[in-house]
Amino acid sequence: MKNSGIKLSALALACSLALSANAATTLFTNVDIFNGTEDKLYEDHHVLVVDNKITKISKDEIKSADATVIDGQGKTMIPGLIDMHSHLCLQEGMLVGRDDYDQMAMGARTYVSLQQYLDQGFTTARDAGCNVLGIAKAINKGLMDGPRIYPSGGFLSQTGGHADTGSFNDQPGRVDDLERHGFGYIVDGKTEVRRAARQNLRAGATQIKVMAGGGVASEFDPVHMTQMSVEELEAAVEVAKDYGTYVTVHAYHDRSVNRAIDAGVRSIEHNFLVSEDTIKRMKKEGVALSAQAAMSLKAFANPESITFFSPDQQDKASKVYEGALQMFKWAKKHELLIVTGGDMFGPAYNTTQAENMTYMQKAGFTPFEIMKMGTSNAAEVLSWSGGMNPYKYGSLGKIEAGAYADLILIEGNPLEDIEVLNQYEEKFQLIMKDGKIYKNTL
Ligand SMILES: [Zn+2]
């Protein structure tokens, strides 16, 4: 008995030593802070990071004997950026993988994308569909570098819906190569919707993504199409609520957006072709808009430049471009809760997540509005994942005491010139995620 007591206390000592060794402390001096919520910089401040959290922010000097001190040199400190519409394991469009899909190759390409996110200061990404669930877990376990991921798991799509990647000759009920690898689920009827939603949440999805209308990058669904019945959407919302989280839908026009809101959906992806009345309803009912400026205003302005689009897909893209500019004006006028995400399919798109944010300026938004979309607004929507939120023990998208230590030191002020986001290679001089320094060129 005595022996085991000694062993236990030795173990306790070893554990406490391990804990204190892990609790790295970093003190940033002399930084100008954009806190994620206010249109101003807090100049000449000091920020203390202990382990993976910001613990103290002060205008006065902070004393910490064992801290590694980093002289901020008057640079701007902003929260790590958040992309709200990623497809981390989709590369080169939705249909490309249909015929030659390989999970190993896709995983390796996803890793490259993840490093591109971190390089641009995106320390968090909400994945809007594909099987990134295992990779999200590997990042959380510290097995690989990458942004925090809020995965949706596989898309839920009806037969002939926006994530139906099957071939023309498929019979009902078939499972294609992409589905087999968890890319998405073709579901018809409430039971199939419930099963797929539960399957995603069982594997760590933080919210559910449903295809509720036609789209551009797919084969069988014209843009004007409405997808999923009210009952099917309600079934997805019911399952999400049972897990304490929410549903976001891909939808472009009034009929599909309003049907989704009727069913209890809280977040709309794209929304490009809706009327002002629908925007007013979203405001009234607290429904978030997840907007893609670069896709709608850059890529879709020149759809012929997207090499993997068919002529029909190019035609669909043109229609969306025409609607998007008007929709953005109404969204601004009615002060929707707006977040933004690139919706890029890997490097073939030739557009970055940073460029998506800066393109919001062409949609009529100010640098402050855009910075808020990419930080505290995004974090607000992420928090709706409630019980499924893997990062619920601190705030994201803010520089404040108690926030996760995801932060960037920038040469320049994005509130004055949002274009600095595109110059991340040179101007983002320090990038920290979860208290660990990913890049430092100070
Ligand atoms: Zn998407």
Tab-separated table of C-alpha atoms and ligand atoms in Angstrom:
chain	number	residue	atom	x	y	z
A	1	MET	CA	0.000	0.000	0.000
A	2	LYS	CA	2.817	2.332	0.924
A	3	ASN	CA	4.528	1.665	-2.364
A	4	SER	CA	1.455	2.427	-4.429
A	5	GLY	CA	1.072	5.682	-2.465
A	6	ILE	CA	4.576	6.703	-3.457
A	7	LYS	CA	3.868	5.756	-7.045
A	8	LEU	CA	0.706	7.850	-7.036
A	9	SER	CA	2.380	10.943	-5.634
A	10	ALA	CA	5.264	10.504	-8.111
A	11	LEU	CA	2.665	10.311	-10.873
A	12	ALA	CA	0.927	13.443	-9.565
A	13	LEU	CA	4.250	15.301	-9.514
A	14	ALA	CA	5.053	14.144	-13.047
A	15	CYS	CA	1.625	15.329	-14.202
A	16	SER	CA	2.000	18.748	-12.586
A	17	LEU	CA	5.476	19.138	-14.103
A	18	ALA	CA	4.062	18.204	-17.520
A	19	LEU	CA	1.276	20.740	-17.090
A	20	SER	CA	3.594	23.583	-16.102
A	21	ALA	CA	5.941	22.670	-18.972
A	22	ASN	CA	3.006	22.876	-21.399
A	23	ALA	CA	1.707	26.177	-20.069
A	24	ALA	CA	3.858	28.368	-22.292
A	25	THR	CA	3.482	32.068	-21.603
A	26	THR	CA	3.916	34.730	-24.267
A	27	LEU	CA	3.797	38.466	-23.635
A	28	PHE	CA	3.169	40.764	-26.599
A	29	THR	CA	4.198	44.349	-25.901
A	30	ASN	CA	3.332	47.501	-27.828
A	31	VAL	CA	0.580	46.331	-30.189
A	32	ASP	CA	-2.420	48.202	-31.638
A	33	ILE	CA	-5.465	45.969	-31.155
A	34	PHE	CA	-8.520	45.458	-33.375
A	35	ASN	CA	-10.658	43.482	-30.957
A	36	GLY	CA	-13.065	42.012	-33.551
A	37	THR	CA	-16.076	44.081	-32.518
A	38	GLU	CA	-15.202	47.805	-32.536
A	39	ASP	CA	-14.246	50.132	-35.403
A	40	LYS	CA	-11.065	51.349	-33.687
A	41	LEU	CA	-7.594	50.286	-32.628
A	42	TYR	CA	-6.524	50.145	-28.978
A	43	GLU	CA	-3.048	51.616	-29.342
A	44	ASP	CA	0.127	50.704	-27.436
A	45	HIS	CA	-1.357	47.774	-25.539
A	46	HIS	CA	0.131	44.643	-24.017
A	47	VAL	CA	-1.350	41.161	-24.342
A	48	LEU	CA	-0.520	38.145	-22.191
A	49	VAL	CA	-1.072	34.642	-23.548
A	50	VAL	CA	-0.900	31.700	-21.151
A	51	ASP	CA	-1.048	28.267	-22.761
A	52	ASN	CA	-3.779	28.603	-25.419
A	53	LYS	CA	-5.738	31.565	-24.020
A	54	ILE	CA	-5.437	35.325	-23.859
A	55	THR	CA	-5.439	36.025	-20.119
A	56	LYS	CA	-4.756	39.748	-19.845
A	57	ILE	CA	-4.893	42.872	-22.004
A	58	SER	CA	-3.653	46.164	-20.631
A	59	LYS	CA	-2.540	49.658	-21.547
A	60	ASP	CA	-0.154	49.402	-18.570
A	61	GLU	CA	2.909	47.236	-18.564
A	62	ILE	CA	2.238	43.570	-17.741
A	63	LYS	CA	4.791	41.808	-15.572
A	64	SER	CA	5.318	38.099	-16.139
A	65	ALA	CA	8.617	36.593	-15.014
A	66	ASP	CA	8.565	33.450	-17.145
A	67	ALA	CA	6.984	34.871	-20.307
A	68	THR	CA	8.613	34.868	-23.710
A	69	VAL	CA	8.420	38.562	-24.623
A	70	ILE	CA	7.611	39.565	-28.207
A	71	ASP	CA	8.031	43.251	-29.006
A	72	GLY	CA	4.995	44.057	-31.176
A	73	GLN	CA	6.741	47.164	-32.585
A	74	GLY	CA	3.418	48.995	-32.953
A	75	LYS	CA	1.988	46.419	-35.359
A	76	THR	CA	-1.741	45.797	-35.570
A	77	MET	CA	-3.014	42.754	-33.690
A	78	ILE	CA	-6.208	41.185	-35.012
A	79	PRO	CA	-8.036	37.971	-34.099
A	80	GLY	CA	-7.339	34.935	-36.278
A	81	LEU	CA	-9.625	35.076	-39.326
A	82	ILE	CA	-12.584	32.724	-39.844
A	83	ASP	CA	-13.700	31.381	-43.225
A	84	MET	CA	-17.313	30.266	-42.980
A	85	HIS	CA	-17.733	28.326	-46.223
A	86	SER	CA	-14.879	25.937	-46.891
A	87	HIS	CA	-14.825	22.624	-48.718
A	88	LEU	CA	-11.478	21.427	-47.472
A	89	CYS	CA	-11.586	18.005	-49.109
A	90	LEU	CA	-13.115	19.150	-52.377
A	91	GLN	CA	-10.558	20.077	-54.999
A	92	GLU	CA	-11.277	21.335	-58.517
A	93	GLY	CA	-15.053	21.244	-58.350
A	94	MET	CA	-17.692	18.780	-57.291
A	95	LEU	CA	-17.778	16.445	-60.237
A	96	VAL	CA	-14.072	15.999	-60.877
A	97	GLY	CA	-13.601	13.381	-58.189
A	98	ARG	CA	-16.487	11.261	-59.386
A	99	ASP	CA	-14.473	9.128	-61.727
A	100	ASP	CA	-11.050	8.976	-60.140
A	101	TYR	CA	-11.568	9.594	-56.441
A	102	ASP	CA	-8.820	8.515	-54.083
A	103	GLN	CA	-9.166	9.181	-50.375
A	104	MET	CA	-5.391	9.191	-49.728
A	105	ALA	CA	-4.669	11.668	-52.497
A	106	MET	CA	-7.571	13.875	-51.377
A	107	GLY	CA	-6.286	13.842	-47.809
A	108	ALA	CA	-2.837	14.934	-48.951
A	109	ARG	CA	-4.285	17.729	-51.087
A	110	THR	CA	-6.466	18.804	-48.174
A	111	TYR	CA	-3.341	19.169	-46.053
A	112	VAL	CA	-1.904	21.570	-48.621
A	113	SER	CA	-5.128	23.616	-48.490
A	114	LEU	CA	-4.996	23.672	-44.681
A	115	GLN	CA	-1.495	25.192	-44.740
A	116	GLN	CA	-2.736	27.818	-47.223
A	117	TYR	CA	-5.489	28.747	-44.756
A	118	LEU	CA	-2.973	29.201	-41.922
A	119	ASP	CA	-0.583	31.149	-44.180
A	120	GLN	CA	-3.421	33.632	-44.824
A	121	GLY	CA	-4.210	33.937	-41.114
A	122	PHE	CA	-7.369	31.826	-41.254
A	123	THR	CA	-7.122	29.980	-37.957
A	124	THR	CA	-10.691	28.676	-38.164
A	125	ALA	CA	-12.761	27.255	-41.018
A	126	ARG	CA	-16.371	26.097	-41.099
A	127	ASP	CA	-16.507	23.312	-43.633
A	128	ALA	CA	-19.751	23.479	-45.619
A	129	GLY	CA	-19.689	19.899	-46.853
A	130	CYS	CA	-17.353	16.956	-47.550
A	131	ASN	CA	-15.756	14.292	-45.377
A	132	VAL	CA	-13.245	16.323	-43.379
A	133	LEU	CA	-14.389	14.819	-40.065
A	134	GLY	CA	-11.299	12.659	-39.495
A	135	ILE	CA	-8.908	15.465	-40.373
A	136	ALA	CA	-10.719	17.814	-37.948
A	137	LYS	CA	-10.116	15.235	-35.220
A	138	ALA	CA	-6.428	14.822	-36.168
A	139	ILE	CA	-5.894	18.606	-35.907
A	140	ASN	CA	-7.574	18.695	-32.494
A	141	LYS	CA	-5.300	15.898	-31.299
A	142	GLY	CA	-2.261	17.895	-32.407
A	143	LEU	CA	-1.273	15.309	-35.018
A	144	MET	CA	-1.108	17.882	-37.809
A	145	ASP	CA	-1.140	21.645	-38.349
A	146	GLY	CA	-4.333	23.201	-39.571
A	147	PRO	CA	-7.052	25.687	-38.710
A	148	ARG	CA	-9.769	24.789	-36.205
A	149	ILE	CA	-12.433	23.068	-38.271
A	150	TYR	CA	-16.184	23.177	-37.739
A	151	PRO	CA	-17.140	20.310	-40.063
A	152	SER	CA	-20.607	19.678	-41.501
A	153	GLY	CA	-19.633	16.196	-42.660
A	154	GLY	CA	-21.272	14.964	-45.857
A	155	PHE	CA	-23.836	17.141	-47.632
A	156	LEU	CA	-27.475	16.099	-47.379
A	157	SER	CA	-28.960	16.260	-50.856
A	158	GLN	CA	-32.114	14.825	-52.471
A	159	THR	CA	-31.968	12.688	-55.613
A	160	GLY	CA	-31.130	15.137	-58.383
A	161	GLY	CA	-30.125	17.753	-55.798
A	162	HIS	CA	-27.067	19.964	-55.669
A	163	ALA	CA	-24.799	17.246	-54.220
A	164	ASP	CA	-26.084	14.422	-56.441
A	165	THR	CA	-22.805	13.581	-58.125
A	166	GLY	CA	-24.031	10.334	-59.657
A	167	SER	CA	-23.940	9.515	-63.336
A	168	PHE	CA	-26.837	9.845	-65.788
A	169	ASN	CA	-27.571	6.102	-65.792
A	170	ASP	CA	-27.670	5.620	-62.015
A	171	GLN	CA	-30.724	3.887	-60.544
A	172	PRO	CA	-32.475	5.260	-57.436
A	173	GLY	CA	-30.737	4.197	-54.239
A	174	ARG	CA	-27.304	3.799	-55.793
A	175	VAL	CA	-24.221	4.931	-53.888
A	176	ASP	CA	-21.548	6.536	-56.046
A	177	ASP	CA	-17.833	6.742	-55.394
A	178	LEU	CA	-17.983	10.135	-53.697
A	179	GLU	CA	-20.823	9.088	-51.409
A	180	ARG	CA	-18.930	5.947	-50.474
A	181	HIS	CA	-16.173	8.198	-49.148
A	182	GLY	CA	-18.506	10.362	-47.095
A	183	PHE	CA	-18.628	13.291	-49.530
A	184	GLY	CA	-22.395	13.485	-49.198
A	185	TYR	CA	-25.633	11.555	-48.776
A	186	ILE	CA	-28.427	11.277	-51.319
A	187	VAL	CA	-31.482	11.246	-49.087
A	188	ASP	CA	-35.209	11.146	-49.904
A	189	GLY	CA	-37.810	11.193	-47.157
A	190	LYS	CA	-37.616	12.000	-43.481
A	191	THR	CA	-36.064	8.695	-42.395
A	192	GLU	CA	-33.133	8.964	-44.769
A	193	VAL	CA	-32.589	12.606	-43.805
A	194	ARG	CA	-32.553	11.711	-40.112
A	195	ARG	CA	-30.153	8.800	-40.664
A	196	ALA	CA	-27.643	10.888	-42.624
A	197	ALA	CA	-27.816	13.840	-40.205
A	198	ARG	CA	-27.277	11.500	-37.249
A	199	GLN	CA	-24.433	9.736	-39.041
A	200	ASN	CA	-22.658	13.097	-39.514
A	201	LEU	CA	-23.209	14.240	-35.932
A	202	ARG	CA	-22.126	10.844	-34.581
A	203	ALA	CA	-18.795	11.366	-36.352
A	204	GLY	CA	-18.211	14.873	-35.002
A	205	ALA	CA	-20.102	17.251	-37.324
A	206	THR	CA	-20.722	20.567	-35.579
A	207	GLN	CA	-23.701	21.545	-37.746
A	208	ILE	CA	-25.677	20.030	-40.618
A	209	LYS	CA	-25.500	21.252	-44.212
A	210	VAL	CA	-28.471	20.637	-46.490
A	211	MET	CA	-28.796	21.400	-50.176
A	212	ALA	CA	-32.151	23.238	-50.365
A	213	GLY	CA	-32.016	24.513	-53.929
A	214	GLY	CA	-30.311	24.474	-57.306
A	215	GLY	CA	-26.702	25.451	-57.779
A	216	VAL	CA	-23.937	26.182	-60.185
A	217	ALA	CA	-21.236	23.557	-59.765
A	218	SER	CA	-23.496	20.538	-60.298
A	219	GLU	CA	-25.090	18.681	-63.170
A	220	PHE	CA	-28.752	17.813	-62.600
A	221	ASP	CA	-30.184	20.856	-60.802
A	222	PRO	CA	-31.100	24.116	-62.507
A	223	VAL	CA	-30.612	27.226	-60.363
A	224	HIS	CA	-34.381	27.885	-60.190
A	225	MET	CA	-35.036	24.502	-58.569
A	226	THR	CA	-36.293	24.130	-54.947
A	227	GLN	CA	-34.924	21.085	-53.143
A	228	MET	CA	-36.044	19.096	-50.093
A	229	SER	CA	-39.655	19.106	-48.893
A	230	VAL	CA	-40.648	21.037	-45.768
A	231	GLU	CA	-40.925	17.701	-43.922
A	232	GLU	CA	-37.401	16.700	-44.949
A	233	LEU	CA	-35.962	20.056	-43.876
A	234	GLU	CA	-37.872	19.844	-40.581
A	235	ALA	CA	-36.411	16.373	-39.994
A	236	ALA	CA	-32.866	17.738	-40.421
A	237	VAL	CA	-33.613	20.672	-38.092
A	238	GLU	CA	-35.138	18.328	-35.492
A	239	VAL	CA	-32.037	16.097	-35.464
A	240	ALA	CA	-29.722	19.126	-35.277
A	241	LYS	CA	-31.727	20.581	-32.370
A	242	ASP	CA	-31.631	17.231	-30.576
A	243	TYR	CA	-27.826	17.508	-30.698
A	244	GLY	CA	-27.957	21.162	-29.613
A	245	THR	CA	-26.872	22.586	-32.944
A	246	TYR	CA	-28.303	24.079	-36.151
A	247	VAL	CA	-28.787	23.581	-39.893
A	248	THR	CA	-27.337	25.720	-42.652
A	249	VAL	CA	-28.603	25.401	-46.227
A	250	HIS	CA	-27.378	26.052	-49.722
A	251	ALA	CA	-30.145	28.203	-51.255
A	252	TYR	CA	-30.282	30.945	-53.880
A	253	HIS	CA	-33.852	32.164	-54.267
A	254	ASP	CA	-36.996	33.148	-52.374
A	255	ARG	CA	-38.815	29.833	-52.574
A	256	SER	CA	-35.996	27.701	-51.202
A	257	VAL	CA	-34.810	30.249	-48.626
A	258	ASN	CA	-38.315	30.808	-47.216
A	259	ARG	CA	-39.084	27.097	-47.127
A	260	ALA	CA	-35.874	26.552	-45.162
A	261	ILE	CA	-36.704	29.335	-42.683
A	262	ASP	CA	-40.216	27.862	-42.279
A	263	ALA	CA	-38.531	24.611	-41.243
A	264	GLY	CA	-36.307	26.304	-38.633
A	265	VAL	CA	-33.039	26.692	-40.571
A	266	ARG	CA	-30.812	29.413	-39.039
A	267	SER	CA	-28.167	30.112	-41.692
A	268	ILE	CA	-28.385	30.574	-45.471
A	269	GLU	CA	-25.423	29.988	-47.782
A	270	HIS	CA	-25.289	32.177	-50.941
A	271	ASN	CA	-28.803	33.735	-51.011
A	272	PHE	CA	-27.856	35.533	-54.253
A	273	LEU	CA	-31.256	35.690	-55.985
A	274	VAL	CA	-33.665	36.607	-53.160
A	275	SER	CA	-36.018	39.600	-52.928
A	276	GLU	CA	-35.853	42.421	-50.400
A	277	ASP	CA	-38.843	40.901	-48.552
A	278	THR	CA	-36.858	37.733	-47.879
A	279	ILE	CA	-33.923	39.792	-46.593
A	280	LYS	CA	-36.322	41.592	-44.217
A	281	ARG	CA	-37.637	38.238	-42.980
A	282	MET	CA	-34.077	36.990	-42.358
A	283	LYS	CA	-33.402	40.104	-40.281
A	284	LYS	CA	-36.625	39.724	-38.306
A	285	GLU	CA	-36.015	36.041	-37.533
A	286	GLY	CA	-32.278	36.329	-36.857
A	287	VAL	CA	-31.231	34.165	-39.808
A	288	ALA	CA	-27.564	34.593	-40.787
A	289	LEU	CA	-26.317	35.220	-44.322
A	290	SER	CA	-23.149	33.394	-45.346
A	291	ALA	CA	-21.952	35.351	-48.385
A	292	GLN	CA	-19.380	34.584	-51.081
A	293	ALA	CA	-18.171	37.786	-52.729
A	294	ALA	CA	-15.256	36.506	-54.779
A	295	MET	CA	-17.261	33.601	-56.175
A	296	SER	CA	-20.290	35.683	-57.139
A	297	LEU	CA	-18.560	38.917	-58.183
A	298	LYS	CA	-15.230	37.679	-59.538
A	299	ALA	CA	-15.376	34.067	-60.670
A	300	PHE	CA	-18.995	34.254	-61.833
A	301	ALA	CA	-18.359	37.549	-63.626
A	302	ASN	CA	-16.111	35.546	-65.946
A	303	PRO	CA	-17.446	31.989	-65.736
A	304	GLU	CA	-15.609	31.028	-68.934
A	305	SER	CA	-12.408	31.427	-66.907
A	306	ILE	CA	-13.359	28.447	-64.725
A	307	THR	CA	-11.871	25.637	-66.734
A	308	PHE	CA	-13.884	22.844	-65.158
A	309	PHE	CA	-17.305	24.478	-65.819
A	310	SER	CA	-19.474	23.140	-68.659
A	311	PRO	CA	-21.326	25.694	-70.882
A	312	ASP	CA	-24.469	25.050	-68.813
A	313	GLN	CA	-22.614	25.700	-65.550
A	314	GLN	CA	-21.213	28.916	-67.081
A	315	ASP	CA	-24.747	30.061	-67.929
A	316	LYS	CA	-25.898	29.375	-64.354
A	317	ALA	CA	-22.934	31.359	-63.001
A	318	SER	CA	-23.842	34.420	-65.102
A	319	LYS	CA	-27.396	34.521	-63.676
A	320	VAL	CA	-26.062	34.392	-60.132
A	321	TYR	CA	-23.610	37.233	-60.764
A	322	GLU	CA	-26.451	39.501	-61.888
A	323	GLY	CA	-28.474	38.894	-58.707
A	324	ALA	CA	-25.664	39.055	-56.181
A	325	LEU	CA	-24.846	42.762	-56.323
A	326	GLN	CA	-28.453	43.737	-55.596
A	327	MET	CA	-28.780	41.197	-52.783
A	328	PHE	CA	-25.632	42.532	-51.067
A	329	LYS	CA	-27.109	46.077	-51.119
A	330	TRP	CA	-30.290	44.908	-49.372
A	331	ALA	CA	-28.340	42.813	-46.877
A	332	LYS	CA	-26.302	45.873	-45.900
A	333	LYS	CA	-29.334	48.168	-45.775
A	334	HIS	CA	-31.205	45.815	-43.400
A	335	GLU	CA	-28.096	45.041	-41.323
A	336	LEU	CA	-28.229	41.269	-41.570
A	337	LEU	CA	-25.868	39.174	-39.491
A	338	ILE	CA	-23.376	38.506	-42.299
A	339	VAL	CA	-20.468	36.084	-42.364
A	340	THR	CA	-18.338	35.203	-45.330
A	341	GLY	CA	-16.472	32.244	-46.767
A	342	GLY	CA	-14.664	31.574	-50.010
A	343	ASP	CA	-16.454	28.412	-51.221
A	344	MET	CA	-13.252	27.577	-53.080
A	345	PHE	CA	-12.480	24.127	-54.411
A	346	GLY	CA	-8.721	24.141	-53.908
A	347	PRO	CA	-6.008	25.997	-55.804
A	348	ALA	CA	-7.622	25.417	-59.238
A	349	TYR	CA	-10.032	28.273	-58.473
A	350	ASN	CA	-7.081	30.664	-58.504
A	351	THR	CA	-8.715	32.704	-55.730
A	352	THR	CA	-7.913	32.766	-52.044
A	353	GLN	CA	-9.983	32.996	-48.886
A	354	ALA	CA	-8.335	36.390	-48.243
A	355	GLU	CA	-9.431	37.614	-51.665
A	356	ASN	CA	-12.998	36.542	-50.883
A	357	MET	CA	-12.930	38.842	-47.863
A	358	THR	CA	-11.467	41.804	-49.705
A	359	TYR	CA	-14.001	41.336	-52.517
A	360	MET	CA	-16.743	42.144	-49.989
A	361	GLN	CA	-15.595	45.736	-50.538
A	362	LYS	CA	-16.795	45.474	-54.142
A	363	ALA	CA	-20.136	44.316	-52.711
A	364	GLY	CA	-20.364	47.685	-50.886
A	365	PHE	CA	-19.063	46.888	-47.405
A	366	THR	CA	-16.561	48.937	-45.384
A	367	PRO	CA	-13.284	47.451	-44.117
A	368	PHE	CA	-14.676	47.392	-40.566
A	369	GLU	CA	-17.845	45.577	-41.661
A	370	ILE	CA	-15.704	43.027	-43.515
A	371	MET	CA	-13.312	42.511	-40.602
A	372	LYS	CA	-16.284	41.952	-38.312
A	373	MET	CA	-17.734	39.381	-40.728
A	374	GLY	CA	-14.443	37.479	-40.667
A	375	THR	CA	-14.029	37.576	-36.883
A	376	SER	CA	-16.753	38.217	-34.276
A	377	ASN	CA	-19.777	37.748	-36.595
A	378	ALA	CA	-18.401	34.402	-37.718
A	379	ALA	CA	-17.731	33.388	-34.113
A	380	GLU	CA	-21.326	34.232	-33.193
A	381	VAL	CA	-22.679	31.846	-35.830
A	382	LEU	CA	-20.130	29.164	-34.882
A	383	SER	CA	-21.369	29.390	-31.280
A	384	TRP	CA	-24.788	28.194	-32.483
A	385	SER	CA	-23.265	24.717	-32.660
A	386	GLY	CA	-23.777	24.728	-28.874
A	387	GLY	CA	-23.204	21.290	-27.419
A	388	MET	CA	-21.375	20.148	-30.558
A	389	ASN	CA	-18.936	23.090	-30.429
A	390	PRO	CA	-15.430	21.645	-29.930
A	391	TYR	CA	-14.107	25.083	-28.903
A	392	LYS	CA	-16.686	26.179	-26.364
A	393	TYR	CA	-14.262	26.971	-23.535
A	394	GLY	CA	-13.159	30.349	-24.855
A	395	SER	CA	-14.211	32.949	-27.403
A	396	LEU	CA	-13.065	32.982	-31.024
A	397	GLY	CA	-12.941	35.974	-33.363
A	398	LYS	CA	-12.068	38.402	-30.554
A	399	ILE	CA	-9.040	39.776	-28.769
A	400	GLU	CA	-10.238	39.730	-25.164
A	401	ALA	CA	-9.353	38.057	-21.880
A	402	GLY	CA	-10.631	34.473	-22.041
A	403	ALA	CA	-10.397	34.216	-25.828
A	404	TYR	CA	-8.456	31.450	-27.507
A	405	ALA	CA	-5.019	32.769	-28.471
A	406	ASP	CA	-5.591	32.889	-32.239
A	407	LEU	CA	-4.030	36.166	-33.371
A	408	ILE	CA	-2.124	37.896	-36.128
A	409	LEU	CA	0.374	40.777	-36.060
A	410	ILE	CA	0.112	42.859	-39.203
A	411	GLU	CA	2.291	45.564	-40.730
A	412	GLY	CA	-0.553	47.940	-41.650
A	413	ASN	CA	-4.131	48.510	-40.554
A	414	PRO	CA	-6.910	46.487	-42.250
A	415	LEU	CA	-9.536	48.946	-40.933
A	416	GLU	CA	-7.951	51.560	-43.205
A	417	ASP	CA	-6.886	49.309	-46.063
A	418	ILE	CA	-8.546	45.906	-46.315
A	419	GLU	CA	-6.199	44.975	-49.186
A	420	VAL	CA	-3.539	44.231	-46.588
A	421	LEU	CA	-5.257	40.852	-46.199
A	422	ASN	CA	-4.117	39.935	-49.715
A	423	GLN	CA	-0.523	40.817	-48.832
A	424	TYR	CA	-0.371	38.210	-46.076
A	425	GLU	CA	2.945	36.730	-47.185
A	426	GLU	CA	4.783	39.962	-46.457
A	427	LYS	CA	2.500	41.852	-44.055
A	428	PHE	CA	1.297	39.088	-41.724
A	429	GLN	CA	4.435	38.954	-39.620
A	430	LEU	CA	3.258	36.725	-36.809
A	431	ILE	CA	0.483	34.148	-36.820
A	432	MET	CA	-0.466	32.346	-33.605
A	433	LYS	CA	-3.071	29.602	-33.353
A	434	ASP	CA	-4.124	28.112	-30.015
A	435	GLY	CA	-1.184	29.774	-28.295
A	436	LYS	CA	1.374	28.284	-30.680
A	437	ILE	CA	3.323	30.407	-33.129
A	438	TYR	CA	2.815	29.178	-36.694
A	439	LYS	CA	4.757	32.007	-38.369
A	440	ASN	CA	7.071	34.715	-37.048
A	441	THR	CA	9.098	37.042	-39.268
A	442	LEU	CA	9.284	39.926	-36.796
B	1	ZN	ZN	-20.245	25.396	-51.144
